Amino acid sequence: MVITIDGPAGAGKSTIARALAERLGLRYVDTGAMYRELTAAALAAGAELDDGAALAALADTPPPPGSDLRAEAISRHVSAVSRHPQVRAAMRGRQRAQAVDAVLEGRDTGSVVCPDADLKIYLVASAGVRAARRAAELDMPVDEVERSIVQRDQLDSEQLAPAPDAVVIDSSGLSVEEVVARIVALLPVAAATPLPGDRFWRTVRPVAEPVFRGLLRLSVTGAEHVPRRGPVVFVANHQSMWDIPALGAAQPRAIRYMAKSELFRPRPFGAFLRMGGTFGVHRGEPDREALRTVHETLVGGGTVGVFIQGHRQEGFEQAKAGAGRIAVVEQADVVPVALRSRNWRPGSRIAVAFGPPRRYARDGRRAAEAYRETADQLMADIRSLYEGAG
Ligand code: DC
């Protein structure tokens, strides 16, 4: 899910976006901070602030260590830096890459960066209220801050048009909790509740993803096939326990894995798995509870990871019809995944290959037949992805 919060300086975007991300288990992306970092880098490099190409070339340069991004000197120049189309184009790519299960905050995140966001908010407040908030933050006289805010609104005006489908909220007389509650009330019920594991993934991913990518020497193909939002079922083969972090790190979505219930038996490990959103399935019997969890996760716009053979196996036989059932019954994109992780040892490489997403249906077949054939089809797709995988 992607929510954008745009609006003028001091409208309360950062506070609201952070609180909302926390509440919904989403990541928080501060696009203004990216422009502020670039401004700090540009000032340190002595760049000409009216040279858009030169500034865009600095887009990957980190600001000097210890820069105070909120300092008045940065605020004064950030509009001059951010108005250049070359700068905006460079930032847009980076912002879109982070727009997965996220709350984005800025000026144009709903109108330009994520035009198909699930929900767009345009937050406003009176100039007096905005100045009072900023003045308290910066410990400066209110009238001075108000002058600078009004000036920055003028300079930012080009970026400051709300998306036509944005919901305007005036935060002037409202507390943070009240604004967050109004936004949450605008979401479909299923989306307003974080799924188990969302918080865990959001917290752990920034550290775990680079670590696992490096440790497992991941070679990833077809990651662009993974839908950035909406319900997804990953259907994979399974060769080693490293498949779990490998698949998690190879693509941006938070995955709820279906795992055999025996795995939860050592209590602390079971608790750890649950924290990551993993849920148990009893094998050899239709497990209604597990299927309900699959359904609820997908209805909530989440993703489920299923190992199609039910356990670790080197070959490509014995696809379980249960995976076919999920593919046929659920309204979700089904992404086949090949994992080449057999005998992984430190130093060796794991290959992950994603196929294009597909939807499956019964198409007039008997249910059992449709499930079986879909599972076999998926297994064949995984096998051919495996053969092409790095
Ligand atoms: O939200 P902020 O005050 O940290 O933003 C700093 C500046 O960055 C703001 O004056 C305009 C610019 N900005 C922008 O042009 N587009 C965005 N999406 C976010 C910020």
Coordinates of C-alpha atoms and ligand atoms in Angstrom, one line a residue:
M1 CA 0.0 0.0 0.0
V2 CA 1.2 3.5 -0.8
I3 CA -0.1 6.7 0.9
T4 CA 1.1 10.1 -0.1
I5 CA 1.0 13.2 2.1
D6 CA 1.7 16.5 0.4
G7 CA 1.3 20.1 1.4
P8 CA 3.1 23.4 2.2
A9 CA 5.9 23.8 4.7
G10 CA 4.8 23.4 8.3
A11 CA 1.4 21.8 7.6
G12 CA 2.5 18.9 9.8
K13 CA 3.4 16.4 7.1
S14 CA 6.4 14.8 8.8
T15 CA 4.7 14.3 12.1
I16 CA 1.6 12.9 10.5
A17 CA 3.4 10.7 8.0
R18 CA 5.6 9.2 10.6
A19 CA 2.7 8.5 13.0
L20 CA 0.7 7.0 10.2
A21 CA 3.5 4.8 9.0
E22 CA 4.0 3.6 12.5
R23 CA 0.3 2.9 12.9
L24 CA 0.0 1.0 9.7
G25 CA 3.3 -0.8 9.7
L26 CA 4.5 1.0 6.6
R27 CA 7.8 2.6 5.8
Y28 CA 8.2 6.3 6.1
V29 CA 9.8 8.2 3.2
D30 CA 10.7 11.8 3.7
T31 CA 11.2 13.3 0.2
G32 CA 11.9 16.8 1.5
A33 CA 14.9 15.4 3.4
M34 CA 16.3 14.2 0.0
Y35 CA 16.1 17.7 -1.4
R36 CA 17.6 19.0 1.8
E37 CA 20.5 16.5 1.6
L38 CA 21.2 17.6 -1.9
T39 CA 21.1 21.2 -0.9
A40 CA 23.6 20.5 1.9
A41 CA 25.9 18.7 -0.5
A42 CA 25.6 21.5 -3.1
L43 CA 26.4 24.2 -0.6
A44 CA 29.4 22.2 0.6
A45 CA 30.6 21.7 -2.9
G46 CA 30.2 25.3 -3.8
A47 CA 27.9 24.4 -6.7
E48 CA 26.0 27.1 -8.6
L49 CA 22.4 26.8 -7.4
D50 CA 21.0 27.9 -10.8
D51 CA 22.8 25.1 -12.6
G52 CA 20.2 22.3 -12.7
A53 CA 22.5 19.8 -14.5
A54 CA 25.4 20.4 -12.0
L55 CA 23.0 19.9 -9.1
A56 CA 21.4 16.8 -10.5
A57 CA 24.9 15.3 -10.9
L58 CA 25.3 15.7 -7.2
A59 CA 22.2 13.7 -6.4
D60 CA 24.1 10.7 -5.2
T61 CA 26.6 12.8 -3.1
P62 CA 26.0 12.4 0.6
P63 CA 25.7 15.7 2.6
P64 CA 28.7 16.5 4.8
P65 CA 28.6 14.4 8.0
G66 CA 26.8 16.1 10.8
S67 CA 24.8 18.5 8.5
D68 CA 21.8 19.9 10.2
L69 CA 19.2 19.4 7.4
R70 CA 16.6 21.5 9.2
A71 CA 18.9 24.5 9.6
E72 CA 17.7 27.8 8.3
A73 CA 20.6 28.0 5.8
I74 CA 19.3 24.9 4.1
S75 CA 15.7 25.9 4.3
R76 CA 16.6 29.2 2.6
H77 CA 18.2 27.5 -0.4
V78 CA 16.3 24.2 -0.8
S79 CA 13.6 25.7 -3.0
A80 CA 16.2 27.0 -5.4
V81 CA 17.7 23.6 -5.7
S82 CA 14.5 21.6 -5.9
R83 CA 12.9 23.7 -8.6
H84 CA 15.2 22.4 -11.4
P85 CA 13.5 19.7 -13.6
Q86 CA 16.8 17.8 -13.8
V87 CA 17.0 17.6 -10.1
R88 CA 13.4 16.5 -9.8
A89 CA 13.9 13.8 -12.4
A90 CA 16.9 12.4 -10.5
M91 CA 15.0 12.4 -7.2
R92 CA 11.8 10.9 -8.7
G93 CA 13.5 7.7 -9.6
R94 CA 14.9 7.3 -6.1
Q95 CA 11.6 8.1 -4.5
R96 CA 9.6 5.7 -6.7
A97 CA 12.1 2.9 -5.7
Q98 CA 11.2 3.5 -2.1
A99 CA 7.4 3.7 -2.7
V100 CA 6.6 0.1 -1.7
D101 CA 4.4 -0.4 1.4
A102 CA 5.2 3.2 2.3
V103 CA 3.9 6.6 3.4
L104 CA 5.6 9.3 1.3
E105 CA 5.7 12.8 2.4
G106 CA 6.6 15.9 0.3
R107 CA 5.2 18.4 -2.2
D108 CA 4.4 16.3 -5.3
T109 CA 4.4 12.7 -4.1
G110 CA 0.7 12.3 -4.9
S111 CA 0.7 14.4 -8.1
V112 CA 3.9 13.3 -9.8
V113 CA 5.9 10.6 -7.9
C114 CA 3.1 8.1 -7.2
P115 CA 0.1 9.1 -9.3
D116 CA -1.5 5.8 -8.6
A117 CA -1.1 5.8 -4.8
D118 CA -3.8 4.1 -2.8
L119 CA -4.6 7.2 -0.9
K120 CA -3.5 10.8 -1.4
I121 CA -3.7 13.4 1.3
Y122 CA -3.1 17.1 0.9
L123 CA -2.4 18.6 4.3
V124 CA -2.9 22.3 4.9
A125 CA -2.9 24.6 7.9
S126 CA -3.1 28.4 8.3
A127 CA 0.2 30.3 7.9
G128 CA 0.0 31.4 11.5
V129 CA -0.4 27.8 12.8
R130 CA 2.4 26.6 10.5
A131 CA 4.8 29.4 11.6
A132 CA 4.0 28.7 15.3
R133 CA 4.8 25.0 14.9
R134 CA 8.1 25.6 13.0
A135 CA 9.1 28.4 15.4
A136 CA 8.7 26.1 18.4
E137 CA 10.8 23.5 16.5
L138 CA 13.6 25.9 15.6
D139 CA 13.4 28.1 18.7
M140 CA 13.0 31.2 16.6
P141 CA 10.6 34.2 16.7
V142 CA 7.2 33.4 15.1
D143 CA 7.0 36.4 12.8
E144 CA 10.4 35.7 11.3
V145 CA 9.5 32.1 10.6
E146 CA 6.1 33.1 9.2
R147 CA 7.9 35.4 6.7
S148 CA 10.2 32.6 5.6
I149 CA 7.3 30.1 5.3
V150 CA 5.2 32.4 3.1
Q151 CA 8.3 33.0 1.0
R152 CA 9.0 29.3 0.6
D153 CA 5.3 28.6 -0.3
Q154 CA 5.8 31.1 -3.2
L155 CA 9.0 29.5 -4.3
D156 CA 7.6 26.0 -4.0
S157 CA 4.3 27.0 -5.7
E158 CA 5.0 25.1 -8.9
Q159 CA 5.2 21.8 -7.0
L160 CA 2.4 22.8 -4.6
A161 CA -0.7 21.8 -6.6
P162 CA -2.6 19.0 -4.9
A163 CA -3.3 15.9 -7.0
P164 CA -6.9 16.1 -8.3
D165 CA -7.8 13.0 -6.4
A166 CA -6.2 14.1 -3.1
V167 CA -8.2 14.5 0.0
V168 CA -7.5 17.9 1.6
I169 CA -7.3 18.0 5.4
D170 CA -6.8 21.2 7.4
S171 CA -4.7 20.3 10.4
S172 CA -5.0 23.8 12.0
G173 CA -7.3 22.9 15.0
L174 CA -6.5 19.2 15.1
S175 CA -4.1 17.1 17.2
V176 CA -1.8 14.6 15.5
E177 CA -4.0 11.7 16.7
E178 CA -7.1 13.3 15.2
V179 CA -5.4 13.8 11.8
V180 CA -4.1 10.3 11.7
A181 CA -7.6 8.9 12.7
R182 CA -9.1 10.9 9.8
I183 CA -6.7 9.4 7.4
V184 CA -7.1 5.9 8.7
A185 CA -10.9 6.3 8.4
L186 CA -10.4 7.0 4.6
L187 CA -8.8 3.6 4.1
P188 CA -10.7 0.4 3.3
V189 CA -11.0 -1.6 6.5
A190 CA -8.7 -4.4 5.5
A191 CA -5.9 -1.9 4.6
A192 CA -6.3 0.0 7.9
T193 CA -4.9 -2.9 10.0
P194 CA -1.3 -3.8 9.7
L195 CA -0.7 -7.5 8.8
P196 CA 1.4 -9.6 11.2
G197 CA 4.9 -9.3 10.1
D198 CA 4.6 -5.8 8.5
R199 CA 6.2 -4.0 11.4
F200 CA 8.9 -6.6 11.7
W201 CA 9.8 -6.5 8.0
R202 CA 9.8 -2.7 8.0
T203 CA 12.2 -2.5 11.0
V204 CA 14.4 -5.4 10.0
R205 CA 14.7 -4.9 6.2
P206 CA 17.0 -1.8 6.1
V207 CA 19.6 -3.8 7.9
A208 CA 18.8 -7.4 6.8
E209 CA 18.4 -6.8 3.1
P210 CA 22.0 -5.6 2.4
V211 CA 23.4 -8.2 4.8
F212 CA 21.6 -11.1 3.2
R213 CA 22.2 -9.9 -0.3
G214 CA 25.9 -9.8 0.5
L215 CA 26.1 -13.0 2.6
L216 CA 24.1 -15.1 0.2
R217 CA 25.7 -13.4 -2.8
L218 CA 22.2 -13.1 -4.3
S219 CA 21.8 -13.1 -8.1
V220 CA 18.3 -11.9 -8.8
T221 CA 16.5 -11.9 -12.1
G222 CA 12.9 -10.8 -13.0
A223 CA 12.5 -8.7 -9.8
E224 CA 10.6 -6.2 -12.0
H225 CA 7.8 -8.8 -12.3
V226 CA 6.9 -8.5 -8.6
P227 CA 3.8 -6.3 -8.3
R228 CA 4.7 -3.4 -6.0
R229 CA 1.3 -3.4 -4.4
G230 CA -1.8 -5.5 -4.0
P231 CA -2.2 -9.2 -3.1
V232 CA 0.6 -11.5 -4.3
V233 CA 1.2 -15.2 -3.9
F234 CA 4.8 -16.2 -4.3
V235 CA 5.0 -19.9 -5.3
A236 CA 8.5 -21.3 -5.0
N237 CA 10.5 -24.4 -5.0
H238 CA 12.5 -25.1 -1.9
Q239 CA 16.1 -26.3 -1.5
S240 CA 17.5 -24.9 1.7
M241 CA 16.5 -22.9 4.7
W242 CA 18.3 -19.9 3.2
D243 CA 15.5 -19.7 0.7
I244 CA 13.5 -17.7 3.3
P245 CA 15.9 -14.7 3.7
A246 CA 16.9 -15.0 0.0
L247 CA 13.4 -14.5 -1.2
G248 CA 12.7 -11.8 1.4
A249 CA 15.8 -9.8 0.4
A250 CA 15.4 -10.3 -3.4
Q251 CA 12.3 -8.2 -3.7
P252 CA 10.7 -5.3 -1.8
R253 CA 7.4 -6.8 -0.5
A254 CA 6.9 -8.1 3.1
I255 CA 6.2 -11.8 2.7
R256 CA 4.1 -14.0 5.0
Y257 CA 5.4 -17.5 4.6
M258 CA 3.4 -20.6 5.0
A259 CA 5.5 -23.1 7.0
K260 CA 5.0 -26.5 8.4
S261 CA 3.6 -26.3 11.9
E262 CA 6.4 -28.5 13.3
L263 CA 8.8 -25.6 12.7
F264 CA 7.0 -23.6 15.4
R265 CA 7.6 -26.2 18.1
P266 CA 10.8 -24.8 19.6
R267 CA 8.9 -21.9 21.4
P268 CA 11.4 -19.1 21.0
F269 CA 11.8 -19.9 17.3
G270 CA 8.1 -20.1 16.8
A271 CA 7.7 -16.7 18.4
F272 CA 10.4 -15.3 16.1
L273 CA 8.7 -16.8 13.0
R274 CA 5.3 -15.4 14.0
M275 CA 6.9 -11.9 14.5
G276 CA 7.9 -12.1 10.8
G277 CA 4.3 -12.9 9.9
T278 CA 5.0 -16.6 9.2
F279 CA 2.1 -18.9 9.9
G280 CA 1.9 -22.6 10.3
V281 CA 0.2 -25.2 8.2
H282 CA -0.6 -28.8 9.2
R283 CA 0.5 -31.0 6.4
G284 CA -1.4 -34.0 5.1
E285 CA -4.8 -32.6 5.9
P286 CA -6.8 -29.6 4.6
D287 CA -5.9 -26.9 7.1
R288 CA -8.8 -24.4 7.1
E289 CA -7.1 -22.1 9.5
A290 CA -4.0 -21.8 7.3
L291 CA -6.2 -21.2 4.3
R292 CA -8.1 -18.5 6.2
T293 CA -4.9 -16.8 7.0
V294 CA -3.9 -16.9 3.4
H295 CA -7.2 -15.4 2.4
E296 CA -7.2 -12.6 5.0
T297 CA -3.6 -11.7 4.2
L298 CA -4.4 -11.3 0.5
V299 CA -7.7 -9.5 1.1
G300 CA -5.6 -7.1 3.2
G301 CA -3.4 -6.4 0.2
G302 CA -0.5 -8.5 1.5
T303 CA 1.7 -11.3 0.2
V304 CA 2.0 -14.9 0.9
G305 CA 5.0 -17.2 0.3
V306 CA 4.2 -20.8 -0.5
F307 CA 6.8 -23.6 -1.1
I308 CA 5.0 -25.6 -3.7
Q309 CA 6.4 -29.0 -2.7
G310 CA 5.7 -28.5 0.9
H311 CA 9.2 -29.3 2.0
R312 CA 12.8 -29.0 0.9
Q313 CA 13.5 -31.0 -2.2
E314 CA 16.1 -30.9 -5.0
G315 CA 14.0 -31.9 -7.9
F316 CA 10.8 -30.5 -9.4
E317 CA 8.4 -33.2 -8.7
Q318 CA 5.5 -33.6 -6.2
A319 CA 3.9 -30.2 -6.5
K320 CA 1.2 -30.0 -3.9
A321 CA -2.3 -29.4 -5.2
G322 CA -2.7 -27.0 -2.2
A323 CA -0.6 -24.4 -3.9
G324 CA -2.8 -24.7 -7.0
R325 CA -5.8 -24.3 -4.9
I326 CA -4.6 -21.0 -3.5
A327 CA -3.7 -19.8 -7.0
V328 CA -7.2 -20.7 -8.3
V329 CA -9.3 -19.6 -5.4
E330 CA -7.7 -16.3 -4.4
Q331 CA -8.0 -13.1 -6.2
A332 CA -4.3 -12.4 -6.3
D333 CA -1.3 -12.2 -8.7
V334 CA 0.6 -15.4 -8.6
V335 CA 4.4 -15.0 -9.1
P336 CA 6.4 -18.2 -9.7
V337 CA 9.9 -18.1 -8.1
A338 CA 12.8 -20.4 -8.7
L339 CA 15.4 -20.7 -5.9
R340 CA 18.8 -22.2 -6.6
S341 CA 20.2 -22.7 -3.1
R342 CA 21.2 -26.3 -2.9
N343 CA 24.2 -27.0 -0.6
W344 CA 24.6 -23.3 0.1
R345 CA 27.8 -22.6 2.1
P346 CA 29.4 -19.2 2.9
G347 CA 30.9 -18.0 -0.3
S348 CA 28.5 -19.7 -2.6
R349 CA 25.7 -17.9 -4.5
I350 CA 22.0 -18.2 -4.3
A351 CA 20.0 -17.4 -7.5
V352 CA 16.5 -16.1 -7.3
A353 CA 14.4 -15.9 -10.5
F354 CA 10.9 -14.4 -10.6
G355 CA 8.4 -15.1 -13.5
P356 CA 5.7 -12.8 -14.6
P357 CA 2.6 -12.6 -12.4
R358 CA -0.5 -14.5 -13.5
R359 CA -4.0 -15.0 -12.3
Y360 CA -5.6 -18.5 -12.4
A361 CA -9.2 -19.6 -12.5
R362 CA -11.2 -22.8 -12.5
D363 CA -12.4 -22.3 -16.1
G364 CA -15.2 -24.9 -15.8
R365 CA -12.9 -27.7 -14.6
R366 CA -13.7 -29.8 -11.5
A367 CA -12.1 -28.1 -8.5
A368 CA -9.7 -30.9 -7.7
E369 CA -8.6 -31.0 -11.4
A370 CA -8.1 -27.3 -11.6
Y371 CA -6.0 -27.3 -8.5
R372 CA -3.9 -30.2 -9.6
E373 CA -3.3 -28.8 -13.1
T374 CA -2.5 -25.4 -11.8
A375 CA 0.0 -26.8 -9.4
D376 CA 1.7 -28.8 -12.2
Q377 CA 1.7 -25.7 -14.4
L378 CA 3.4 -23.6 -11.7
M379 CA 5.9 -26.4 -11.1
A380 CA 6.8 -26.5 -14.8
D381 CA 7.1 -22.7 -14.8
I382 CA 9.4 -22.8 -11.8
R383 CA 11.5 -25.5 -13.4
S384 CA 12.1 -23.5 -16.5
L385 CA 12.9 -20.3 -14.5
Y386 CA 15.3 -22.5 -12.5
E387 CA 17.0 -23.6 -15.7
G388 CA 17.5 -20.0 -16.8
A389 CA 18.5 -18.7 -13.4
G390 CA 22.0 -17.4 -12.8
Ligands
DC1 O1 9.2 19.2 3.6 P1 10.5 20.0 3.7 O2 10.3 21.3 4.3 O3 11.6 19.2 4.3 O4 10.9 20.2 2.2 C1 12.1 20.9 1.8 C2 12.0 21.5 0.4 O5 12.1 20.5 -0.6 C3 10.7 22.2 0.1 O6 10.8 23.6 0.3 C4 10.4 22.0 -1.3 C5 11.3 20.8 -1.7 N1 10.5 19.6 -1.9 C6 10.0 19.4 -3.2 O7 10.2 20.2 -4.0 N2 9.3 18.3 -3.5 C7 9.1 17.3 -2.6 N3 8.4 16.2 -2.9 C8 9.5 17.5 -1.2 C9 10.2 18.7 -0.9

